Short mmCIF file of C-alpha atoms and ligand atoms in Angstrom, two decimals:
data_model
loop_
_atom_site.label_atom_id
_atom_site.label_comp_id
_atom_site.label_asym_id
_atom_site.label_seq_id
_atom_site.Cartn_x
_atom_site.Cartn_y
_atom_site.Cartn_z
CA UNK A 366 0.00 0.00 0.00
CA UNK A 367 1.47 3.36 -0.95
CA UNK A 368 1.64 6.09 1.69
CA UNK A 369 -1.20 8.65 1.69
CA UNK A 370 -0.42 12.04 0.15
CA UNK A 371 0.30 14.26 3.13
CA UNK A 372 -1.35 17.58 3.84
CA UNK A 373 1.48 20.08 3.66
CA UNK A 374 0.50 22.79 6.15
CA UNK A 375 2.78 25.80 5.94
CA UNK A 376 1.11 28.43 8.14
CA UNK A 377 1.56 29.53 11.73
CA UNK A 378 -0.83 28.08 14.33
CA UNK A 379 -1.65 30.90 16.76
CA UNK A 380 -4.65 31.22 19.07
CA UNK A 381 -6.29 28.10 17.62
CA UNK A 382 -6.20 29.37 14.01
CA UNK A 383 -3.83 29.08 11.09
CA UNK A 384 -2.48 32.29 9.58
CA UNK A 385 0.24 33.46 7.23
CA UNK A 386 3.07 35.52 8.67
CA UNK A 387 1.95 39.11 9.27
CA UNK A 388 4.44 40.37 6.68
CA UNK A 389 3.62 37.35 4.40
CA UNK A 390 7.28 36.31 4.53
CA UNK A 391 8.06 32.67 3.77
CA UNK A 392 11.14 30.48 3.53
CA UNK A 393 11.73 27.69 1.04
CA UNK A 394 11.99 24.06 2.09
CA UNK A 395 13.74 21.63 -0.28
CA UNK A 396 13.61 17.82 -0.27
CA UNK A 397 17.18 16.68 0.57
CA UNK A 398 16.79 13.47 -1.45
CA UNK A 399 15.49 15.04 -4.68
CA UNK A 400 16.30 18.77 -4.30
CA UNK A 401 12.65 19.53 -5.25
CA UNK A 402 10.91 22.47 -3.63
CA UNK A 403 8.58 20.97 -1.01
CA UNK A 404 6.92 24.09 0.36
CA UNK A 405 7.15 27.78 1.09
CA UNK A 406 6.67 27.94 4.82
CA UNK A 407 5.48 30.94 6.84
CA UNK A 408 8.35 32.66 8.63
CA UNK A 409 7.15 34.06 11.93
CA UNK A 410 8.16 37.69 12.46
CA UNK A 411 8.79 39.25 15.85
CA UNK A 412 5.19 40.53 15.69
CA UNK A 413 3.82 37.03 15.04
CA UNK A 414 5.90 35.66 17.90
CA UNK A 415 4.63 38.40 20.22
CA UNK A 416 1.07 37.64 19.07
CA UNK A 417 1.51 33.94 19.93
CA UNK A 418 2.83 34.83 23.39
CA UNK A 419 -0.06 37.28 23.96
CA UNK A 420 -2.66 34.69 22.88
CA UNK A 421 -1.10 32.16 25.21
CA UNK A 422 -1.05 34.63 28.09
CA UNK A 423 -4.74 35.37 27.65
CA UNK A 424 -5.62 31.67 27.60
CA UNK A 425 -3.57 30.69 30.64
CA UNK A 426 -5.78 31.52 33.65
CA UNK A 427 -8.72 29.39 32.46
CA UNK A 428 -6.41 26.53 31.43
CA UNK A 429 -4.71 26.56 34.84
CA UNK A 430 -8.08 26.33 36.58
CA UNK A 431 -8.79 22.90 35.04
CA UNK A 432 -7.92 19.70 36.88
CA UNK A 433 -4.91 17.82 35.49
CA UNK A 434 -7.13 15.03 34.16
CA UNK A 435 -9.22 17.57 32.23
CA UNK A 436 -6.09 18.98 30.60
CA UNK A 437 -4.88 15.42 30.08
CA UNK A 438 -8.08 14.48 28.22
CA UNK A 439 -7.15 16.84 25.35
CA UNK A 440 -3.64 15.42 25.32
CA UNK A 441 -4.95 11.86 25.01
CA UNK A 442 -7.13 12.87 22.07
CA UNK A 443 -4.13 14.47 20.39
CA UNK A 444 -2.10 11.28 20.99
CA UNK A 445 -4.83 9.22 19.29
CA UNK A 446 -4.94 11.58 16.30
CA UNK A 447 -1.16 11.36 15.90
CA UNK A 448 -1.37 7.54 16.03
CA UNK A 449 -4.14 7.54 13.39
CA UNK A 450 -1.99 9.58 11.03
CA UNK A 451 1.44 8.07 11.53
CA UNK A 452 2.10 7.30 7.86
CA UNK A 453 1.31 10.85 6.82
CA UNK A 454 3.66 12.22 9.46
CA UNK A 455 6.41 9.84 8.34
CA UNK A 456 6.11 11.05 4.74
CA UNK A 457 6.19 14.70 5.80
CA UNK A 458 9.44 14.13 7.70
CA UNK A 459 10.95 12.16 4.81
CA UNK A 460 10.16 15.07 2.45
CA UNK A 461 11.56 17.74 4.72
CA UNK A 462 14.65 16.26 6.36
CA UNK A 463 15.10 12.87 4.70
CA UNK A 464 14.28 10.41 7.49
CA UNK A 465 13.28 7.07 5.88
CA UNK A 466 9.61 6.24 6.48
CA UNK A 467 10.57 2.66 7.39
CA UNK A 468 12.59 3.95 10.35
CA UNK A 469 10.13 6.63 11.49
CA UNK A 470 9.55 6.30 15.24
CA UNK A 471 9.02 9.98 16.13
CA UNK A 472 5.21 9.81 16.00
CA UNK A 473 5.01 6.71 18.21
CA UNK A 474 7.33 8.33 20.74
CA UNK A 475 5.38 11.61 20.65
CA UNK A 476 2.01 9.91 21.18
CA UNK A 477 3.53 7.89 24.04
CA UNK A 478 4.78 11.08 25.71
CA UNK A 479 1.34 12.69 25.42
CA UNK A 480 -0.28 9.66 27.06
CA UNK A 481 2.36 9.52 29.80
CA UNK A 482 2.04 13.20 30.70
CA UNK A 483 -1.76 13.14 30.38
CA UNK A 484 -1.73 10.78 33.38
CA UNK A 485 1.19 12.40 35.22
CA UNK A 486 -0.32 15.75 36.22
CA UNK A 487 -1.37 14.31 39.57
CA UNK A 488 2.28 13.58 40.45
CA UNK A 489 2.80 17.30 40.94
CA UNK A 490 2.50 17.79 44.66
CA UNK A 491 4.24 19.81 47.35
CA UNK A 492 5.70 19.03 50.78
CA UNK A 493 4.67 19.90 54.32
CA UNK A 494 6.85 20.77 57.30
CA UNK A 495 6.40 21.25 61.05
CA UNK A 496 10.10 21.90 61.60
CA UNK A 497 9.78 25.62 62.29
CA UNK A 498 8.20 25.97 65.75
CA UNK A 499 4.96 27.98 65.78
CA UNK A 500 4.26 27.39 62.10
CA UNK A 501 2.80 24.94 59.68
CA UNK A 502 4.56 25.11 56.34
CA UNK A 503 3.79 23.64 52.95
CA UNK A 504 4.76 24.07 49.33
CA UNK A 505 2.74 24.37 46.15
CA UNK A 506 3.98 23.75 42.64
CA UNK A 507 2.37 26.19 40.24
CA UNK A 508 2.66 26.81 36.50
CA UNK A 509 4.92 29.59 35.24
CA UNK A 510 2.32 30.90 32.79
CA UNK A 511 3.66 31.21 29.25
CA UNK A 512 6.53 28.85 28.42
CA UNK A 513 8.35 28.20 25.15
CA UNK A 514 10.01 25.25 23.45
CA UNK A 515 12.62 25.71 20.72
CA UNK A 516 13.37 22.50 18.86
CA UNK A 517 15.86 21.05 16.35
CA UNK A 518 15.20 19.19 13.10
CA UNK A 519 16.43 15.67 13.79
CA UNK A 520 13.43 14.20 15.69
CA UNK A 521 11.05 17.15 15.33
CA UNK A 522 7.62 15.91 16.40
CA UNK A 523 9.01 14.08 19.42
CA UNK A 524 10.78 17.20 20.66
CA UNK A 525 7.72 19.37 20.00
CA UNK A 526 5.57 17.09 22.17
CA UNK A 527 8.22 16.26 24.76
CA UNK A 528 8.39 19.97 25.59
CA UNK A 529 4.70 20.85 25.24
CA UNK A 530 3.15 17.88 27.10
CA UNK A 531 4.71 18.30 30.58
CA UNK A 532 4.28 22.08 30.38
CA UNK A 533 0.60 21.84 29.44
CA UNK A 534 -0.45 19.24 31.96
CA UNK A 535 0.71 21.36 34.91
CA UNK A 536 -1.27 24.37 33.64
CA UNK A 537 1.19 26.32 31.49
CA UNK A 538 0.41 27.50 27.99
CA UNK A 539 2.93 26.93 25.26
CA UNK A 540 4.57 28.45 22.20
CA UNK A 541 6.69 25.96 20.23
CA UNK A 542 9.11 27.20 17.59
CA UNK A 543 9.91 24.48 15.07
CA UNK A 544 13.15 24.21 13.14
CA UNK A 545 13.42 25.90 9.77
CA UNK A 546 14.84 22.61 8.42
CA UNK A 547 11.87 20.43 9.45
CA UNK A 548 8.74 22.48 10.19
CA UNK A 549 6.08 20.30 8.52
CA UNK A 550 5.05 17.80 11.22
CA UNK A 551 4.86 20.48 13.91
CA UNK A 552 2.76 22.66 11.59
CA UNK A 553 0.51 19.72 10.70
CA UNK A 554 -0.55 18.93 14.24
CA UNK A 555 -2.27 22.30 14.68
CA UNK A 556 -5.28 20.74 12.92
CA UNK A 557 -5.35 17.97 15.51
CA UNK A 558 -4.73 20.33 18.45
CA UNK A 559 -7.96 22.03 17.37
CA UNK A 560 -9.77 18.73 16.86
CA UNK A 561 -8.62 17.52 20.30
CA UNK A 562 -10.43 20.50 21.83
CA UNK A 563 -7.53 22.50 23.27
CA UNK A 564 -8.88 26.01 23.97
CA UNK A 565 -7.50 28.66 21.56
CA UNK A 566 -4.15 30.05 22.63
CA UNK A 567 -3.17 27.14 24.88
CA UNK A 568 -0.88 25.38 22.38
CA UNK A 569 0.67 27.56 19.65
CA UNK A 570 3.16 26.51 16.98
CA UNK A 571 5.27 28.88 14.93
CA UNK A 572 7.86 28.25 12.22
CA UNK A 573 10.82 30.34 11.18
CA UNK A 574 14.49 31.01 11.70
CA UNK A 575 16.30 31.44 14.98
CA UNK A 576 16.28 35.14 14.25
CA UNK A 577 13.73 36.68 14.69
CA UNK A 578 11.27 34.15 16.20
CA UNK A 579 13.65 32.15 18.45
CA UNK A 580 15.45 35.30 19.58
CA UNK A 581 12.12 36.99 20.38
CA UNK A 582 11.00 34.04 22.52
CA UNK A 583 14.33 33.81 24.35
CA UNK A 584 14.24 37.49 25.29
CA UNK A 585 10.48 37.86 25.80
CA UNK A 586 9.49 39.33 29.17
CA UNK A 587 6.27 37.27 29.30
CA UNK A 588 7.95 33.91 28.59
CA UNK A 589 8.88 32.58 32.02
CA UNK A 590 10.56 29.29 31.12
CA UNK A 591 12.15 27.89 28.01
CA UNK A 592 13.14 24.38 27.09
CA UNK A 593 15.66 24.16 24.28
CA UNK A 594 17.07 21.24 22.33
CA UNK A 595 19.72 22.02 19.73
CA UNK A 596 23.33 23.07 19.33
CA UNK A 597 25.61 24.42 22.05
CA UNK A 598 26.05 27.64 20.10
CA UNK A 599 22.32 28.37 20.18
CA UNK A 600 22.01 27.14 23.76
CA UNK A 601 24.57 29.72 24.83
CA UNK A 602 22.77 32.49 22.90
CA UNK A 603 19.45 31.57 24.56
CA UNK A 604 21.08 31.58 28.00
CA UNK A 605 22.45 35.08 27.37
CA UNK A 606 19.07 36.32 26.08
CA UNK A 607 17.32 34.82 29.11
CA UNK A 608 19.80 36.46 31.48
CA UNK A 609 19.49 39.82 29.78
CA UNK A 610 15.68 39.80 29.79
CA UNK A 611 13.69 38.30 32.66
CA UNK A 612 16.09 35.54 33.84
CA UNK A 613 13.65 32.96 32.58
CA UNK A 614 14.21 29.38 33.67
CA UNK A 615 16.22 27.56 30.96
CA UNK A 616 16.77 23.86 30.26
CA UNK A 617 19.32 23.00 27.57
CA UNK A 618 19.60 19.65 25.79
CA UNK A 619 22.66 20.05 23.57
CA UNK A 620 25.11 18.05 21.50
CA UNK A 621 27.28 15.03 22.14
CA UNK A 622 30.41 13.14 21.13
CA UNK A 623 29.43 9.85 22.69
CA UNK A 624 32.01 7.11 23.28
CA UNK A 625 31.25 3.37 23.24
CA UNK A 626 33.84 1.10 24.88
CA UNK A 627 34.05 -2.54 23.79
CA UNK A 628 36.07 -4.83 26.09
CA UNK A 629 37.45 -8.18 24.93
CA UNK A 630 34.86 -10.20 26.88
CA UNK A 631 31.87 -8.45 25.25
CA UNK A 632 29.39 -10.17 22.97
CA UNK A 633 31.06 -8.75 19.87
CA UNK A 634 28.24 -9.54 17.46
CA UNK A 635 25.71 -7.70 19.67
CA UNK A 636 28.12 -4.83 20.33
CA UNK A 637 28.81 -4.40 16.59
CA UNK A 638 25.10 -4.53 15.69
CA UNK A 639 24.08 -1.99 18.32
CA UNK A 640 26.98 0.44 17.92
CA UNK A 641 26.56 0.57 14.13
CA UNK A 642 22.79 1.16 14.52
CA UNK A 643 23.53 3.99 16.96
CA UNK A 644 25.60 5.89 14.37
CA UNK A 645 23.58 4.82 11.31
CA UNK A 646 19.98 5.56 12.39
CA UNK A 647 18.78 8.93 11.07
CA UNK A 648 22.07 9.09 9.14
CA UNK A 649 23.93 9.72 12.39
CA UNK A 650 22.02 12.95 13.07
CA UNK A 651 21.39 12.03 16.68
CA UNK A 652 22.76 13.93 19.68
CA UNK A 653 23.66 10.73 21.56
CA UNK A 654 24.94 8.65 18.58
CA UNK A 655 28.17 6.80 19.49
CA UNK A 656 30.50 8.66 17.13
CA UNK A 657 33.67 7.47 18.94
CA UNK A 658 34.21 3.77 19.50
CA UNK A 659 37.07 2.26 21.51
CA UNK A 660 37.68 -1.47 21.12
CA UNK A 661 40.20 -3.56 23.08
CA UNK A 662 43.26 -4.57 21.03
CA UNK A 663 42.79 -8.34 21.47
CA UNK A 664 39.39 -8.34 19.69
CA UNK A 665 39.75 -5.26 17.52
CA UNK A 666 40.11 -7.02 14.14
CA UNK A 667 37.04 -9.18 14.67
CA UNK A 668 34.86 -6.35 16.00
CA UNK A 669 35.89 -3.92 13.26
CA UNK A 670 35.26 -6.46 10.49
CA UNK A 671 31.76 -7.22 11.84
CA UNK A 672 30.95 -3.53 12.37
CA UNK A 673 32.12 -2.64 8.86
CA UNK A 674 30.00 -5.36 7.26
CA UNK A 675 26.85 -4.30 9.12
CA UNK A 676 27.35 -0.52 8.74
CA UNK A 677 28.17 -0.92 5.05
CA UNK A 678 24.93 -2.85 4.47
CA UNK A 679 22.73 0.23 5.12
CA UNK A 680 20.32 0.64 2.21
CA UNK A 681 20.45 4.22 0.91
CA UNK A 682 17.75 5.64 -1.32
CA UNK A 683 14.41 7.43 -1.56
CA UNK A 684 13.34 7.92 2.09
CA UNK A 685 9.66 7.50 1.17
CA UNK A 686 10.42 3.90 0.08
CA UNK A 687 9.69 1.60 3.09
CA UNK A 688 12.63 -0.67 2.15
CA UNK A 689 15.23 2.08 2.68
CA UNK A 690 16.98 2.62 6.01
CA UNK A 691 19.58 5.24 5.07
CA UNK A 692 18.30 8.65 3.98
CA UNK A 693 20.13 11.81 3.01
CA UNK A 694 21.30 14.24 5.69
CA UNK A 695 18.95 17.15 6.33
CA UNK A 696 20.17 19.68 3.80
CA UNK A 697 23.06 21.04 1.78
CA UNK A 698 24.61 22.87 4.74
CA UNK A 699 24.64 19.69 6.80
CA UNK A 700 26.05 17.68 3.87
CA UNK A 701 29.00 20.04 3.36
CA UNK A 702 29.62 20.26 7.09
CA UNK A 703 29.87 16.47 7.44
CA UNK A 704 32.20 16.25 4.44
CA UNK A 705 34.36 19.01 5.90
CA UNK A 706 34.98 16.75 8.89
CA UNK A 707 35.65 13.74 6.64
CA UNK A 708 38.29 15.77 4.76
CA UNK A 709 39.80 16.85 8.08
CA UNK A 710 40.17 13.27 9.31
CA UNK A 711 41.81 12.24 6.01
CA UNK A 712 44.27 15.12 6.31
CA UNK A 713 44.98 14.28 9.95
CA UNK A 714 46.07 10.75 9.09
CA UNK A 715 42.93 8.86 10.10
CA UNK A 716 42.77 5.58 8.20
CA UNK A 717 39.62 5.43 6.07
CA UNK A 718 38.02 1.97 6.24
CA UNK A 719 34.62 2.62 4.66
CA UNK A 720 32.79 5.38 2.77
CA UNK A 721 34.19 8.89 2.80
CA UNK A 722 33.49 9.63 -0.85
CA UNK A 723 31.04 12.29 -1.99
CA UNK A 724 27.60 11.54 -3.45
CA UNK A 725 26.97 12.05 -7.14
CA UNK A 726 26.17 15.73 -7.74
CA UNK A 727 22.45 16.52 -7.94
CA UNK A 728 21.43 13.10 -6.63
CA UNK A 729 20.55 13.98 -3.04
CA UNK A 730 22.57 14.85 0.05
CA UNK A 731 23.49 11.26 0.89
CA UNK A 732 26.50 10.67 3.12
CA UNK A 733 27.81 7.12 2.94
CA UNK A 734 28.41 5.20 6.17
CA UNK A 735 31.98 6.23 6.93
CA UNK A 736 34.54 4.62 9.25
CA UNK A 737 37.92 5.99 10.23
CA UNK A 738 40.34 4.26 12.56
CA UNK A 739 42.90 5.76 14.88
CA UNK A 740 42.40 9.43 14.05
CA UNK A 741 44.62 11.39 16.48
CA UNK A 742 42.75 11.83 19.77
CA UNK A 743 43.46 15.53 20.07
CA UNK A 744 42.21 16.35 16.56
CA UNK A 745 39.11 18.51 16.03
CA UNK A 746 37.44 15.53 14.30
CA UNK A 747 37.57 13.65 17.62
CA UNK A 748 36.40 16.61 19.70
CA UNK A 749 33.51 18.21 17.80
CA UNK A 750 30.05 16.92 16.97
CA UNK A 751 29.82 15.90 13.30
CA UNK A 752 26.14 14.89 13.19
CA UNK A 753 26.44 12.44 10.31
CA UNK A 754 26.99 8.69 9.72
CA UNK A 755 30.68 9.03 10.46
CA UNK A 756 32.52 7.16 13.20
CA UNK A 757 36.06 6.73 14.43
CA UNK A 758 37.13 3.41 15.91
CA UNK A 759 40.29 3.42 18.04
CA UNK A 760 42.08 0.52 19.69
CA UNK A 761 42.98 0.48 23.39
CA UNK A 762 44.72 -1.90 25.73
CA UNK A 763 43.88 -0.92 29.32
CA UNK A 764 40.86 0.28 31.26
CA UNK A 765 42.63 3.38 32.60
CA UNK A 766 43.77 4.37 29.14
CA UNK A 767 40.31 4.06 27.58
CA UNK A 768 38.54 5.92 30.38
CA UNK A 769 40.88 8.86 29.97
CA UNK A 770 40.23 8.95 26.21
CA UNK A 771 36.47 8.49 26.51
CA UNK A 772 36.18 11.39 28.98
CA UNK A 773 38.53 13.70 27.11
CA UNK A 774 35.73 15.77 25.58
CA UNK A 775 33.67 18.79 26.56
CA UNK A 776 30.53 16.74 25.83
CA UNK A 777 28.91 14.29 28.23
CA UNK A 778 25.54 13.15 26.94
CA UNK A 779 25.77 9.37 26.63
CA UNK A 780 28.54 6.79 27.04
CA UNK A 781 28.41 3.03 26.82
CA UNK A 782 30.43 0.04 27.90
CA UNK A 783 30.24 -3.54 26.66
CA UNK A 784 31.68 -6.22 28.97
CA UNK A 785 30.45 -9.35 30.77
CA UNK A 786 32.49 -8.48 33.87
CA UNK A 787 30.03 -6.84 36.28
CA UNK A 788 32.76 -5.28 38.44
CA UNK A 789 34.36 -3.66 35.44
CA UNK A 790 30.98 -2.55 34.06
CA UNK A 791 30.10 -0.76 37.31
CA UNK A 792 33.59 0.70 37.75
CA UNK A 793 33.64 2.11 34.23
CA UNK A 794 30.02 3.36 34.44
CA UNK A 795 30.90 5.21 37.65
CA UNK A 796 33.85 7.01 36.04
CA UNK A 797 32.29 7.86 32.67
CA UNK A 798 31.36 11.55 32.55
CA UNK A 799 27.92 11.33 30.94
CA UNK A 800 24.28 11.94 31.77
CA UNK A 801 23.39 8.42 30.63
CA UNK A 802 25.59 5.31 30.58
CA UNK A 803 24.54 2.20 28.68
CA UNK A 804 25.90 -1.10 29.99
CA UNK A 805 25.81 -3.76 27.28
CA UNK A 806 23.63 -1.41 25.26
CA UNK A 807 24.15 1.95 23.61
CA UNK A 808 22.12 4.88 22.37
CA UNK A 809 19.32 5.30 21.50
CA UNK A 810 18.46 2.94 24.38
CA UNK A 811 17.31 5.01 27.37
CA UNK A 812 14.92 4.57 30.30
CA UNK A 813 11.84 6.55 29.36
CA UNK A 814 10.86 7.41 32.95
CA UNK A 815 14.34 8.39 34.15
CA UNK A 816 16.19 11.69 33.64
CA UNK A 817 17.88 12.42 30.33
CA UNK A 818 20.41 15.19 29.83
CA UNK A 819 24.05 16.08 29.67
CA UNK A 820 27.12 16.42 31.83
CA UNK A 821 29.48 19.27 30.95
CA UNK A 822 28.65 21.16 27.72
CA UNK A 823 25.94 18.67 26.68
CA UNK A 824 23.38 20.65 28.61
CA UNK A 825 21.89 21.95 31.80
CA UNK A 826 18.94 20.41 33.59
CA UNK A 827 17.23 17.15 32.78
CA UNK A 828 14.18 15.99 30.89
CA UNK A 829 12.21 13.00 32.07
CA UNK A 830 8.82 12.58 33.67
CA UNK A 831 9.20 14.15 37.14
CA UNK A 832 12.13 16.28 35.96
CA UNK A 833 10.14 17.80 33.08
CA UNK A 834 7.10 18.40 35.27
CA UNK A 835 9.30 20.15 37.82
CA UNK A 836 11.03 22.22 35.16
CA UNK A 837 7.69 23.75 34.22
CA UNK A 838 6.61 24.60 37.79
CA UNK A 839 7.44 27.40 40.18
CA UNK A 840 7.59 26.36 43.84
CA UNK A 841 5.83 28.45 46.46
CA UNK A 842 6.36 28.00 50.20
CA UNK A 843 3.37 28.93 52.34
CA UNK A 844 4.07 29.52 56.00
CA UNK A 845 1.13 29.64 58.42
CA UNK A 846 1.68 31.04 61.91
CA UNK A 847 -0.20 28.97 64.46
CA UNK A 848 -1.42 30.85 67.53
CA UNK A 849 -1.18 29.33 71.04
P1 LIG B 1402 20.36 24.67 16.21
O1 LIG B 1402 20.88 25.10 17.51
O2 LIG B 1402 20.97 25.22 14.98
O3 LIG B 1402 18.79 25.04 16.09
C1 LIG B 1402 17.86 24.58 17.03
C2 LIG B 1402 16.69 25.53 17.08
O4 LIG B 1402 17.12 26.78 17.61
C3 LIG B 1402 16.05 25.83 15.74
O5 LIG B 1402 14.66 25.88 15.91
C4 LIG B 1402 16.61 27.20 15.40
O6 LIG B 1402 15.80 27.94 14.53
C5 LIG B 1402 16.67 27.84 16.77
N1 LIG B 1402 17.61 28.96 16.90
C6 LIG B 1402 18.74 29.21 16.19
N2 LIG B 1402 19.36 30.32 16.65
C7 LIG B 1402 18.60 30.79 17.68
C8 LIG B 1402 18.74 31.88 18.58
N3 LIG B 1402 19.76 32.74 18.51
N4 LIG B 1402 17.80 32.03 19.55
C9 LIG B 1402 16.77 31.16 19.65
N5 LIG B 1402 16.58 30.12 18.82
C10 LIG B 1402 17.50 29.93 17.85
O7 LIG B 1402 20.39 23.09 16.23
P2 LIG B 1402 19.99 22.09 15.06
O8 LIG B 1402 21.04 22.14 14.02
O9 LIG B 1402 18.57 22.32 14.68
O10 LIG B 1402 20.03 20.67 15.81
C11 LIG B 1402 21.17 19.92 15.91
C12 LIG B 1402 21.76 20.05 17.29
O11 LIG B 1402 20.80 19.64 18.26
C13 LIG B 1402 22.94 19.13 17.50
O12 LIG B 1402 23.96 19.82 18.18
C14 LIG B 1402 22.37 18.02 18.37
O13 LIG B 1402 23.31 17.33 19.13
C15 LIG B 1402 21.39 18.76 19.20
N6 LIG B 1402 20.39 17.83 19.79
C16 LIG B 1402 20.45 17.58 21.13
C17 LIG B 1402 19.55 16.67 21.71
C18 LIG B 1402 19.55 16.35 23.19
O14 LIG B 1402 18.57 15.81 23.68
N7 LIG B 1402 20.61 16.65 23.91
C19 LIG B 1402 18.62 16.04 20.89
C20 LIG B 1402 18.60 16.33 19.54
C21 LIG B 1402 19.49 17.24 18.99
#
């Protein structure tokens, strides 16, 4: 059965209605597999962004008065509508940023988050204390009011929902700014937000560039909290804008340079299968993808041969074909950026084992699965996020040596270790500087109800269930003097 033709919605969704940008400005979106023009998408101006914030502000008091289960009821309806339209969403993402429809999991994850948070509003409770003589004290957790989410292009619908759902269920109202590289699924769900009965203004979605819409949100005096996923560069700019405006509460989920460590006693077949999937899925455009692999010298040849065979078997092609699992990278900028790093590694003396060559001109921004070995540890290629299907595999001999190398990065999002020795697994997990450590598994495996976020420059704050709910609440202490 061929996929249904998707509805390509290109307008801003503000106050429960779709509208063009106030100055009618649009930006062009091209299909990275075919280079065809997909759509001209509304580019929110500062005025449009201010209008979205004002609509949200007006809607907030009534929304906050509802019980969590009443707010959750709309979220469950939206989850069902997303599930009913999964194929359409998959095609929209394939057209905009090249994710193969056969590997599309964003919609399932987004619907799951809506259902989880729809039920989780009741977890938001305060504390009581009798520890100050003559008083009874307690705390309330209350919504901020207007909050914003600014999202990247690699797993767009999931990030849109993972920011909106916890904020909404505790009584905030939301403005989401989608990425200029992948705005279509976020724009599409406005129709279903309306159908799910959200009151106008509660859940707004705008598209456009970082400047002006993202900048306006980050510095807006009525936006009281912001949750950002994207690059470190933008995360820093948002932090500065927040500090220079109203010191809004900021959570940052940023980049990674994740190491995977394979010891000689690991199940090598499993380790090779999982580590190659980690760097191949979504053409390596994943914050936690294991882009640096360290394998023990005694098993290096066997592991590398197995990894190379599996990674090299990725099927590249039209991302709307269900048989394809390797799409193009998101756009021309991303393509040239990834190849810049490939050229760097070649020049630095990294040994190229697979891929590395450019795609045929005019035939899509496909980057071949690429393996380097033993690129110098202190080289830029080993330090910076590449965000493509490009990995370096280095050989190590001792635990101390590999821990030092694995941690020698400013990033700290996800690390993994493969070994059957439980003592070593726990020792290494303890010393790895990362927000998540996989033992005998690697990214994208995470625990969906536990915190996710980065050590060091991979971010500040955590997302999760309780963590996200807390991020979107102010805490008020009420102290009651008790007379004798
Ligand atoms: P990006 O920082 O370029 O853009 C992200 C969003 O920020 C976009 O919507 C963009 O329009 C907006 N933006 C840009 N400049 C802005 C500004 N000055 N003020 C406000 N908003 C602005 O990131 P990207 O290229 O879209 O995404 C890739 C990055 O995201 C990678 O670094 C990746 O590691 C990271 N990422 C992190 C996680 C995580 O959970 N830690 C998950 C996915 C992606």
